[in-house]
Coordinates of C-alpha atoms and ligand atoms in Angstrom, one line a residue:
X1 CA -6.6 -25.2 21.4
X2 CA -7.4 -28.6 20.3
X3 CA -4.6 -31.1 22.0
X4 CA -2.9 -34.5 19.9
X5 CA -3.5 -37.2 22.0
X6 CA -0.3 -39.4 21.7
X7 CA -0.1 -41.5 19.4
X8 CA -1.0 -45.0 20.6
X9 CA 0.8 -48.5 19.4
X10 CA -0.9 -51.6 18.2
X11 CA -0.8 -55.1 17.5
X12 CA -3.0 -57.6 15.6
X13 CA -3.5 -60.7 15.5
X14 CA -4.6 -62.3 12.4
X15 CA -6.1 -65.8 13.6
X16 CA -6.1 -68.1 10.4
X17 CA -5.7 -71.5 11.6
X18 CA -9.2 -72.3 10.3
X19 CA -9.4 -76.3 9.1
X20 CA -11.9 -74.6 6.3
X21 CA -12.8 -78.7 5.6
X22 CA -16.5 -77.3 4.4
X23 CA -14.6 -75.9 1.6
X24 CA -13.7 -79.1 0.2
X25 CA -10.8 -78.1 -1.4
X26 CA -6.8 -78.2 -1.8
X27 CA -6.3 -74.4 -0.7
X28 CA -6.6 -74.0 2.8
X29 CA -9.9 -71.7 3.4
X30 CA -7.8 -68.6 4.2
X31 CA -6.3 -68.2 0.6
X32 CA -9.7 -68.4 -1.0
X33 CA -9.8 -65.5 -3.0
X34 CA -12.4 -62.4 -2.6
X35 CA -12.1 -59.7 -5.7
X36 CA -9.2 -61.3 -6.6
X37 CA -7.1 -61.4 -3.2
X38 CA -7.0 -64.1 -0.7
X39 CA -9.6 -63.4 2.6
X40 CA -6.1 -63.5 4.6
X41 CA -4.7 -60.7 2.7
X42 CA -8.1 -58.5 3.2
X43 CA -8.2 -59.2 6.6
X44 CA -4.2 -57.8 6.8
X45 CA -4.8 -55.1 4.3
X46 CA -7.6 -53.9 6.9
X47 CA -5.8 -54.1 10.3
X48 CA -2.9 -52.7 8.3
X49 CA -4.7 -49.4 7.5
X50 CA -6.2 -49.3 10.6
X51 CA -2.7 -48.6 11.9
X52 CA -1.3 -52.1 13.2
X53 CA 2.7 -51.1 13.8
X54 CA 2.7 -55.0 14.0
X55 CA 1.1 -57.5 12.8
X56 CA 1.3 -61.7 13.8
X57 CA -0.6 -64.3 12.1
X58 CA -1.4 -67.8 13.4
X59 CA -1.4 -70.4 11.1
X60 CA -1.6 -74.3 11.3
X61 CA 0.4 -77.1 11.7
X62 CA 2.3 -77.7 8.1
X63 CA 0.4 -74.6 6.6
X64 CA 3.8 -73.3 5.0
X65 CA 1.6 -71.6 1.9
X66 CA -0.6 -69.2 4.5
X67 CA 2.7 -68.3 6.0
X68 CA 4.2 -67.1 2.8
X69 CA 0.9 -65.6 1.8
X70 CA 1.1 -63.6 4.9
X71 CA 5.1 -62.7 4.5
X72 CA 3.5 -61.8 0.9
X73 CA 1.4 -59.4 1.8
X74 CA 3.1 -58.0 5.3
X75 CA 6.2 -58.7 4.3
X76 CA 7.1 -57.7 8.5
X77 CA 4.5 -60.2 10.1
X78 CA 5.5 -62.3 12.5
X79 CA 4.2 -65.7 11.5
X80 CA 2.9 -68.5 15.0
X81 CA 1.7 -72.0 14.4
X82 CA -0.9 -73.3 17.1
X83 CA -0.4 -76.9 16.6
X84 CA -3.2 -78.1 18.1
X85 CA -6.5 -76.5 17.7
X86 CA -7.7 -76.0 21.0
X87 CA -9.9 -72.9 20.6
X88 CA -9.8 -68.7 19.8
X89 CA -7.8 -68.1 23.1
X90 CA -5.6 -70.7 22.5
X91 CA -5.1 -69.9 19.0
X92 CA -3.9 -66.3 20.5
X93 CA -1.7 -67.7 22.9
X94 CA 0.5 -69.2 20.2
X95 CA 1.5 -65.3 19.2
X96 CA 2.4 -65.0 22.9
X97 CA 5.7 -63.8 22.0
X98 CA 4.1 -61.0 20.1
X99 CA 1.8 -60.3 22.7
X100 CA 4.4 -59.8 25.3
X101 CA 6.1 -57.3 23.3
X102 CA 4.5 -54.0 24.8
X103 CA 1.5 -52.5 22.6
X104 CA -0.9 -50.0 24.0
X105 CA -3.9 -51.7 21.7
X106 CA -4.3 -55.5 20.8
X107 CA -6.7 -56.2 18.0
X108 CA -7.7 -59.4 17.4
X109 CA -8.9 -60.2 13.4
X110 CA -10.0 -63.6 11.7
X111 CA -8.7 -64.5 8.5
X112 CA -11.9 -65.8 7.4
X113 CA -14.0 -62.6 7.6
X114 CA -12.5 -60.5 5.1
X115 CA -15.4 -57.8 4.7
X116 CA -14.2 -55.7 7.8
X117 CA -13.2 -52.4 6.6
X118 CA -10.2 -50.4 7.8
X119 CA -12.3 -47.7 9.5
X120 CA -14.5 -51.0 11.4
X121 CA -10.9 -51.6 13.1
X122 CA -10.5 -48.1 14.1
X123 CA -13.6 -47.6 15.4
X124 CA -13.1 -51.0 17.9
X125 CA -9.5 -49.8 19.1
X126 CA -10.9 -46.5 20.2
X127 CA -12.3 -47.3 23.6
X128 CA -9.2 -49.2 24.4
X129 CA -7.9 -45.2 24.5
X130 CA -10.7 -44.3 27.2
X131 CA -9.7 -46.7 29.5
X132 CA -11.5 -50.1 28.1
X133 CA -10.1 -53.2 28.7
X134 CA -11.5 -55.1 26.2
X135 CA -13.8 -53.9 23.3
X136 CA -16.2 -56.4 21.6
X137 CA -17.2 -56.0 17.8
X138 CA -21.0 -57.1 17.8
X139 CA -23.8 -57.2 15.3
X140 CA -27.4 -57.5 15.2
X141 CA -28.3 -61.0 13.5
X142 CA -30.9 -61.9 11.3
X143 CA -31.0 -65.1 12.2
X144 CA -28.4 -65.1 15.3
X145 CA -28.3 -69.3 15.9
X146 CA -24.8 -70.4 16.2
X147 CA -23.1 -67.4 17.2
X148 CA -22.0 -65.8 20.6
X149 CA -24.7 -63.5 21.9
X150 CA -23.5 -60.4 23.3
X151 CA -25.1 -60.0 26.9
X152 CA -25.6 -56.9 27.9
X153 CA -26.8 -55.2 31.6
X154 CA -27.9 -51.5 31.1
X155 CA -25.0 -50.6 28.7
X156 CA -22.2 -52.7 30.1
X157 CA -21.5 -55.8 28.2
X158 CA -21.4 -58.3 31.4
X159 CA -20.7 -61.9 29.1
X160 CA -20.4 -63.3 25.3
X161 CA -22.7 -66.6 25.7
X162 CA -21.8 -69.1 22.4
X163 CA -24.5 -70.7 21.2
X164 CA -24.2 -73.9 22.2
X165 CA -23.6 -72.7 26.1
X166 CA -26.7 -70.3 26.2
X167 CA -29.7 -70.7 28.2
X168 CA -33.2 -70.5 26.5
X169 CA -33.6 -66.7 27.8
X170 CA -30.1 -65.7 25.8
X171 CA -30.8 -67.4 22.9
X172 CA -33.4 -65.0 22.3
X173 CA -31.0 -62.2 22.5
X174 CA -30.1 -61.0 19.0
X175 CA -26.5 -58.9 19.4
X176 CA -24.2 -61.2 18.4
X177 CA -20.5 -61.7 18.5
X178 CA -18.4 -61.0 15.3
X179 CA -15.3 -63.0 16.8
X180 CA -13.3 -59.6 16.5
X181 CA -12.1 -58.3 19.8
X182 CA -10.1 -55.4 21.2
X183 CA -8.2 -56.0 24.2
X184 CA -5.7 -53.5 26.2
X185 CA -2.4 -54.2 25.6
X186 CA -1.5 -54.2 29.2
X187 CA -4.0 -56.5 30.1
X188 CA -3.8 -58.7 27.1
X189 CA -1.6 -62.0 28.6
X190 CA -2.9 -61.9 31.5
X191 CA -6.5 -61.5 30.2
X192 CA -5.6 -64.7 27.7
X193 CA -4.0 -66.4 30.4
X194 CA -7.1 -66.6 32.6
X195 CA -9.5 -68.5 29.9
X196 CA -9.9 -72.1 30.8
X197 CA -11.8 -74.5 29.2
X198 CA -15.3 -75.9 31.2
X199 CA -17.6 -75.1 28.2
X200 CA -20.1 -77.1 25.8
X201 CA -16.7 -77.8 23.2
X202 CA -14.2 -77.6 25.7
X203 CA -12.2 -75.1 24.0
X204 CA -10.1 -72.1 25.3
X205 CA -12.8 -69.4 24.4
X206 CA -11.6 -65.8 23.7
X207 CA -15.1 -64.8 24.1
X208 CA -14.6 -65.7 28.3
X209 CA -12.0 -62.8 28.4
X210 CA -15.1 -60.4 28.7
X211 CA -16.1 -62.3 31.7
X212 CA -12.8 -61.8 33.4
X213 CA -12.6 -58.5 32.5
X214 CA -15.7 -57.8 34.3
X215 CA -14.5 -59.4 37.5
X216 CA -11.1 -57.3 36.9
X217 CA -13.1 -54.2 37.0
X218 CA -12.0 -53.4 34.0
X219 CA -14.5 -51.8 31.5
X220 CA -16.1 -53.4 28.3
X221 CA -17.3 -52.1 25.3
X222 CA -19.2 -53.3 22.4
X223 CA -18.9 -51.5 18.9
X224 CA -21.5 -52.5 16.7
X225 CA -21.0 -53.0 12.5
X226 CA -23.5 -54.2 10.0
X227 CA -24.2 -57.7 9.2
X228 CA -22.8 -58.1 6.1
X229 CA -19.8 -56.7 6.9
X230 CA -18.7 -59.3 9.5
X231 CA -19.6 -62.6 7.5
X232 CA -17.6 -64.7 7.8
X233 CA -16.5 -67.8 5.1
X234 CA -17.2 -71.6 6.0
X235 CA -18.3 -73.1 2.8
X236 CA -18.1 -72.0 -0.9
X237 CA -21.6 -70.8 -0.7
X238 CA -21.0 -67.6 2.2
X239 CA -17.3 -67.3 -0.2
X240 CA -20.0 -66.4 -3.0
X241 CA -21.9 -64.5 -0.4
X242 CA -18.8 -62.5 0.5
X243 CA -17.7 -61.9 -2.9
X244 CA -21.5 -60.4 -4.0
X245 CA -21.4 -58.2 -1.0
X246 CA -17.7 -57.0 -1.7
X247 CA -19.1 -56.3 -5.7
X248 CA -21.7 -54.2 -4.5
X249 CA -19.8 -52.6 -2.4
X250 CA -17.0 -51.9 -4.6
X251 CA -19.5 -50.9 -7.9
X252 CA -20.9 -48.2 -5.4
X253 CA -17.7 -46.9 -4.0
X254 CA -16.8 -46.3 -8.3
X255 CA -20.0 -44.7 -8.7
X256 CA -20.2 -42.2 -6.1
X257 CA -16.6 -41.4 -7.5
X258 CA -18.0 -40.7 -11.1
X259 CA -18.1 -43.7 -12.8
X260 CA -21.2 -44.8 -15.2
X261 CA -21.9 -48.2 -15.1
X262 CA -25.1 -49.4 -17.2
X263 CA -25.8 -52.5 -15.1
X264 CA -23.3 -52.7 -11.9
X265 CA -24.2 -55.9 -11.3
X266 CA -22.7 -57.2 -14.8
X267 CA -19.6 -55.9 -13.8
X268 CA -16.6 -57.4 -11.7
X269 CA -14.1 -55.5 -9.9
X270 CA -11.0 -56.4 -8.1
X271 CA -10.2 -55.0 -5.0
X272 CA -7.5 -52.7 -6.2
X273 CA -9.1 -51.8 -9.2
X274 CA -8.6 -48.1 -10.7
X275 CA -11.5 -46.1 -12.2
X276 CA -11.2 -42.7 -12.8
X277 CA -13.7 -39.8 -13.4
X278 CA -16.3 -40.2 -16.1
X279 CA -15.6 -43.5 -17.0
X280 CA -18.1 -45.5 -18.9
X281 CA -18.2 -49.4 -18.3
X282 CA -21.0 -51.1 -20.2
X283 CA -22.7 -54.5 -19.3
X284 CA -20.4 -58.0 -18.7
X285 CA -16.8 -56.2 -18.2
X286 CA -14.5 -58.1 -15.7
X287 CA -11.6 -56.7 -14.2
X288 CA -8.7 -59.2 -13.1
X289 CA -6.7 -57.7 -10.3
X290 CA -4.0 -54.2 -11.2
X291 CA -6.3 -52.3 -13.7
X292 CA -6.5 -49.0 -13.4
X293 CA -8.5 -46.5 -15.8
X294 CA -8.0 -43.0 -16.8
X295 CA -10.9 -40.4 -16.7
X296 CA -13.6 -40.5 -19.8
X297 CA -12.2 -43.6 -21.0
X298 CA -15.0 -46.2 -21.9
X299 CA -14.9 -50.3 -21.4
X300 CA -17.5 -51.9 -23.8
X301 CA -19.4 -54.4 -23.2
X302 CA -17.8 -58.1 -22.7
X303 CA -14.1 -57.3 -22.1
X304 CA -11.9 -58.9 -19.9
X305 CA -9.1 -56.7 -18.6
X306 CA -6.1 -57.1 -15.8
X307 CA -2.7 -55.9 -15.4
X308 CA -4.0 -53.4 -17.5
X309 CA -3.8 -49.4 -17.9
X310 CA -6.2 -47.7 -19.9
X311 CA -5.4 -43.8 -20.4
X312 CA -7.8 -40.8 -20.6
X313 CA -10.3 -40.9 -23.4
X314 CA -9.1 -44.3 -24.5
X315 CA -12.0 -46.7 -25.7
X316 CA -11.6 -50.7 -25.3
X317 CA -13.7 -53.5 -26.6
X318 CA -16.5 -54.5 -27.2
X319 CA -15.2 -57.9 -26.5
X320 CA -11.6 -56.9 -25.6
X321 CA -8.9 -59.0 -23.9
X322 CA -6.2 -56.4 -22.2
X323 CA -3.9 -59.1 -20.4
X324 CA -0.9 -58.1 -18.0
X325 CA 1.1 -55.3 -19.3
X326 CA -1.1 -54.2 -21.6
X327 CA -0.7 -50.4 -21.4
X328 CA -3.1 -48.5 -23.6
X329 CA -2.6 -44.6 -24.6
X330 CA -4.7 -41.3 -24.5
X331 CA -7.8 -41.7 -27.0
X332 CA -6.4 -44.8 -28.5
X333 CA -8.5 -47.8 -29.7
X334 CA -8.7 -51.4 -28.7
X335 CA -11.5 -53.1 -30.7
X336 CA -13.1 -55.8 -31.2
X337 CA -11.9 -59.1 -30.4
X338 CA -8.4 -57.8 -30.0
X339 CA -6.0 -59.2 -27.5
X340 CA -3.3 -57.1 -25.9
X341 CA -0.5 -58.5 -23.8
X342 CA 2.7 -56.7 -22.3
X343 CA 2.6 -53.9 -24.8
X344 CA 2.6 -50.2 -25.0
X345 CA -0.2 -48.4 -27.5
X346 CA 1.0 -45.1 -28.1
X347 CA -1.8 -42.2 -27.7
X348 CA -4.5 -42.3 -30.6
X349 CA -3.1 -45.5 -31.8
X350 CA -5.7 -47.9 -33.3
X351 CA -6.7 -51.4 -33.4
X352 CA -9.5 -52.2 -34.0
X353 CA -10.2 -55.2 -34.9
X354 CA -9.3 -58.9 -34.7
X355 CA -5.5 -58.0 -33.7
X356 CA -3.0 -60.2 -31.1
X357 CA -0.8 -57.4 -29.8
X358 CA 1.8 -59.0 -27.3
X359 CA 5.6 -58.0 -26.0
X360 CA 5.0 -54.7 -28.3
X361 CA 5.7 -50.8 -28.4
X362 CA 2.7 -49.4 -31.1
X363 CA 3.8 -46.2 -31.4
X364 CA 1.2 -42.7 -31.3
X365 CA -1.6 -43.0 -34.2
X366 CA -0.3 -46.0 -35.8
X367 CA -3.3 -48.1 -37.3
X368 CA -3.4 -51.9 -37.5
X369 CA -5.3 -53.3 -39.7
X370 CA -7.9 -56.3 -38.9
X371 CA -6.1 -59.4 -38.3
X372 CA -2.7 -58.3 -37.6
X373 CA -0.8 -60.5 -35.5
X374 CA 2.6 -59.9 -33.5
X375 CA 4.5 -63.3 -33.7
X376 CA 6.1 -63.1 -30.4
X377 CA 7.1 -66.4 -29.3
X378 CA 9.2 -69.3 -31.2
X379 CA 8.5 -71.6 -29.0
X380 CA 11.1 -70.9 -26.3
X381 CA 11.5 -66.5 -26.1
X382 CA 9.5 -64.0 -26.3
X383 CA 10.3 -61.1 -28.9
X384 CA 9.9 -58.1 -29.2
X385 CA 7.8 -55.8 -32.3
X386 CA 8.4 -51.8 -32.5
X387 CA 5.9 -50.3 -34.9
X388 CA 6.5 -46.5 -35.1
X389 CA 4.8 -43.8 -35.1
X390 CA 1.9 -43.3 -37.4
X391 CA 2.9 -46.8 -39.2
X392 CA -0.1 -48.2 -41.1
X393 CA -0.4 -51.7 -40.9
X394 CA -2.7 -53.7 -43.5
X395 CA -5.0 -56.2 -42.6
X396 CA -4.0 -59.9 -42.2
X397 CA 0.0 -59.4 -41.6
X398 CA 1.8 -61.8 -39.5
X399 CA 5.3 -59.4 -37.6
X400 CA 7.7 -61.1 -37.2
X401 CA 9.6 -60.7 -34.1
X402 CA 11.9 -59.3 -33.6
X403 CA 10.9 -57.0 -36.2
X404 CA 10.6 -52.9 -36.0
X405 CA 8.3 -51.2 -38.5
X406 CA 9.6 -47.5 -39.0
X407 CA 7.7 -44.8 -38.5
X408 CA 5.2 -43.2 -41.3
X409 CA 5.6 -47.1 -43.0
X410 CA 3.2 -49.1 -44.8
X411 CA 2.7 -52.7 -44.7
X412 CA 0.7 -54.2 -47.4
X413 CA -2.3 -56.1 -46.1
X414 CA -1.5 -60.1 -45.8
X415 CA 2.1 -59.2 -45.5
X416 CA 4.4 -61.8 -43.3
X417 CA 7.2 -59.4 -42.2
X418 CA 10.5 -60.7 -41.1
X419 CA 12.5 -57.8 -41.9
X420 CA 12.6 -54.2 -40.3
X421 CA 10.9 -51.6 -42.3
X422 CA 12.4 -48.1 -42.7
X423 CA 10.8 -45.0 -41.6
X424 CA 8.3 -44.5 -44.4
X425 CA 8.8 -47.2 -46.5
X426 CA 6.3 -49.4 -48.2
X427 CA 7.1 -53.2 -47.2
X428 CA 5.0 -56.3 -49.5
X429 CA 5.6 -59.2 -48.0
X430 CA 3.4 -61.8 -50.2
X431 CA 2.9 -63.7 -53.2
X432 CA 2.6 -61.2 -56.1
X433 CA -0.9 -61.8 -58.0
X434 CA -1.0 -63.0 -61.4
X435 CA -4.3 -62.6 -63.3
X436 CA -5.3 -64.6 -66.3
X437 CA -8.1 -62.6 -68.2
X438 CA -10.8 -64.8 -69.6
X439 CA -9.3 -68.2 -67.6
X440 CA -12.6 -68.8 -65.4
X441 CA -14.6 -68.6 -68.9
X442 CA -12.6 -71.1 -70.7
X443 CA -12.6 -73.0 -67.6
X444 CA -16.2 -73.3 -67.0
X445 CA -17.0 -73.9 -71.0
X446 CA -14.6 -77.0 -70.9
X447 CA -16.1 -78.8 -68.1
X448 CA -19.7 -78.0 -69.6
X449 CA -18.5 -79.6 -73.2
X450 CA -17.4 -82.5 -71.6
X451 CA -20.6 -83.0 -69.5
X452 CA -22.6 -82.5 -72.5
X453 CA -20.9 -85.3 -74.8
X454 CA -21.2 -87.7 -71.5
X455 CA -17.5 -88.1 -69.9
X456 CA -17.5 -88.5 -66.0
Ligands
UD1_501 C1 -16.6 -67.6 17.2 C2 -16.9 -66.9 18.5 C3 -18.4 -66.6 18.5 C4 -18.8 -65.7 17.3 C5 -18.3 -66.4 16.0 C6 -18.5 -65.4 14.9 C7 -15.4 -67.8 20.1 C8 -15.2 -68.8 21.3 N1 -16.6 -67.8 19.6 O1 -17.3 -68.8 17.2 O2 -18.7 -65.9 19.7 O3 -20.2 -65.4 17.3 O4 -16.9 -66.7 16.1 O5 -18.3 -66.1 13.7 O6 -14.5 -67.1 19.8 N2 -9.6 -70.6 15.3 C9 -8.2 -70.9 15.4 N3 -7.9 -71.9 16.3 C10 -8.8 -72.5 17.1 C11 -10.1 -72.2 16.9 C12 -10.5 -71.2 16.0 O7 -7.4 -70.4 14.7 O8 -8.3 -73.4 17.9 C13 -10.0 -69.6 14.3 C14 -10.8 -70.2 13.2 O9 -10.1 -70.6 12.1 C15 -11.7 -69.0 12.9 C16 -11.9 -68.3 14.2 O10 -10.7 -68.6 15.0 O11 -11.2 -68.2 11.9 C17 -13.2 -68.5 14.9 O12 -13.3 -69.9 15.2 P1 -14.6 -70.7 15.0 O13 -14.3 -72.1 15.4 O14 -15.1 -70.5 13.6 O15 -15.5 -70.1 16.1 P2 -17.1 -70.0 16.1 O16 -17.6 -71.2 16.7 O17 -17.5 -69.6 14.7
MG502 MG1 -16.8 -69.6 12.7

């Protein structure tokens, strides 16, 4: 009989004070955005789902916008400012009230490392459950200059070393420190409380609280992850780095599910993004954040798609906008160069081509011709168009909205409809045609007769 060990509390700590001045930029480094979500909300997405039952974030002086993207995202977090940036422990001290509010597991995350997966976080809280006081997140570095080298005697981790502290003999060592630590709950304050500051940068180091551990008997353990998945973001060049890592990682995770893809690397996914069985995306299709695609549907090439839903067996593009709201049926058709915006396309419906679909309800196998456009928008509200189902729209008509087309109608091609159409009806809406038999002949024989007798 296997037996449920109880069920054990934690808190993280989301550090994201971060000055992030190698960003040069107006957005603090924090709300940088990595498939299409800020590197603070990955980072609280992943301690999240690693089981955090609370969750505090430390933020800078005056940084008002990373504490309401943190709210955002965990709308429970308990927001800390350190106001002075005196290093990592310090920076953990300003959640103090947090971290005196009892937690079996502490978990310590930076906001500007936003590749660490869920199961990373697991894996670093479980020795806290065999009796570890603190539990170190290391790496083995390429190149490991300028990070904390994880010293090690036998098995035991004995110190972290940063960089600019290390003798020439640790230098050499090549387990480095990710930043991310797991500390006991119990021990937590009193750990943090113990850090001074008598180092190269005289900073408050969290990295010293496996020293005191040590000297506290308490056992430390090192979990080890792969490189690229603790990077961590300084300049816009690692952001790029991070983002090509998270592509890759997110194109294979959509493979291994069923998903063709012709060449991956054309293709850009958000982090939430929905792909469903035997789905076909073709070369150069990006996909803003909330898409999600229904099984054998098919993206061609060069289409641009978010806030979308694409149903099973639909096909969309090549060279497709589907913009927020766009909500494409079963085995309908979204052509070429046809933009779709807040609007519902009914099952087997079809556009395709040249169309502007917005604030619309296209009922089930209703066709619209090339060039139809909904005119939503008179310059202060949006409007709504119903066209029913198995309408036929001809090419080049201009709705009208708010305008419904009944279903079974026709709309003669070039139409500009500003009245609703009954349920198979026939609606012209144009300039009738008048035809003058014979006019170009006359025409052209009167200019020739007066060239000939030499008028100008
Ligand atoms: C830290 C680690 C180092 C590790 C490296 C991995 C320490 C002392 N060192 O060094 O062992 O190899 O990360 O990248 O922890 N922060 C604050 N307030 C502060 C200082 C830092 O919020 O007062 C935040 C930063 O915004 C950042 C994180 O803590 O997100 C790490 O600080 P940083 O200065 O980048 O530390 P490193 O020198 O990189
Ligand atoms: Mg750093």
């Amino acid at each position: 009989m296997t037996e449920t060990a109880p069920r054990r509390t934690c808190l993280a700590v989301v550090l994201a004070a971060g000055e992030g001045t190698r960003m040069r930029s107006d957005t603090p480094k924090v709300l940088h955005r990595v498939a299409g979500r800020s590197m603070l909300a990955h980072a609280l997405a992943a301690v999240r789902a690693a089981g955090a039952d609370r969750v505090a974030v430390v933020v800078g002086p005056g940084r008002e916008d990373v504490a309401a993207a943190a709210r955002e995202a965990v709308p429970d977090a308990a927001v800390f400012v350190q106001s002075e940036r005196l290093g990592t422990a310090h920076a953990l001290l300003a959640a103090r009230a947090a971290l005196a509010e009892p937690a079996d597991d502490v978990v310590v995350a930076y906001a500007d490392t936003p590749l660490i997966e869920a199961e990373t976080f697991a894996r670093l809280r479980a020795p806290l459950a065999e009796g570890a006081g603190v539990v170190v997140l290391g790496f083995e570095a390429a190149d490991p200059a300028g990070y904390g080298r994880v010293l090690r005697e036998g098995e035991a981790v004995v110190a972290i070393r940063e960089d600019r502290d290390a003798a020439e003999a640790e230098r050499a060592v090549t387990l480095c420190n990710a930043g991310l630590m797991a500390l006991s709950g119990k021990q937590a304050l009193s750990l943090l409380e113990a850090i001074g500051n008598a180092n190269a940068k005289g900073e408050y180091y969290l990295t010293d609280a496996v020293e005191i551990a040590r000297a506290r008997d308490l056992p430390v353990a090192c979990v080890v992850a792969p490189e690229d998945e603790v990077q961590g973001v300084n300049d816009r060049v690692q952001l790029a780095t991070v983002e090509r890592t998270l592509q890759e990682r997110l194109r294979e995770r959509a493979m291994r599910a069923g998903v063709t893809m012709i060449d991956p690397d054309s293709v850009f996914l958000s982090h939430d993004t929905v792909l469903g069985r035997d789905v076909t995306i073709e070369p150069n299709v990006v996909f803003g954040p909330g898409v999600a695609v229904e099984a054998g549907a098919t993206i061609h090439a060069f289409s641009h798609l978010e806030g979308a839903r694409v149903a099973a067996g639909a096909s969309v593009g090549p060279f497709a906008r589907l913009r927020p709201g766009a909500d494409i049926g079963a085995s309908a058709k979204v052509g070429n160069f046809v933009e779709v915006k807040k609007a519902r396309v009914g099952a087997g419906a079809k556009l395709p081509h040249l169309a502007y679909v917005g604030d619309a309800e296209i009922g089930p196998r209703a066709n619209l011709g090339a060039g139809t456009i909904t005119c939503n928008y008179d310059g202060f509200d949006k409007h709504l168009t119903r066209v029913g189902e198995g309408a036929f729209v001809g090419s080049n008509s201009s709705l009208v909205a708010p305008v419904t087309i009944g279903a079974g109608a026709y709309v003669g091609s070039g139409s500009v409809v500003t009245q609703d159409v009954p349920e198979n009806a026939l609606a012209l809406a144009r300039g009738r045609q008048e035809t003058k038999p014979g006019w170009a002949t006359r025409f052209r024989d009167g200019k020739r007769s007066r060239q000939t007798s030499g008028g100008t």
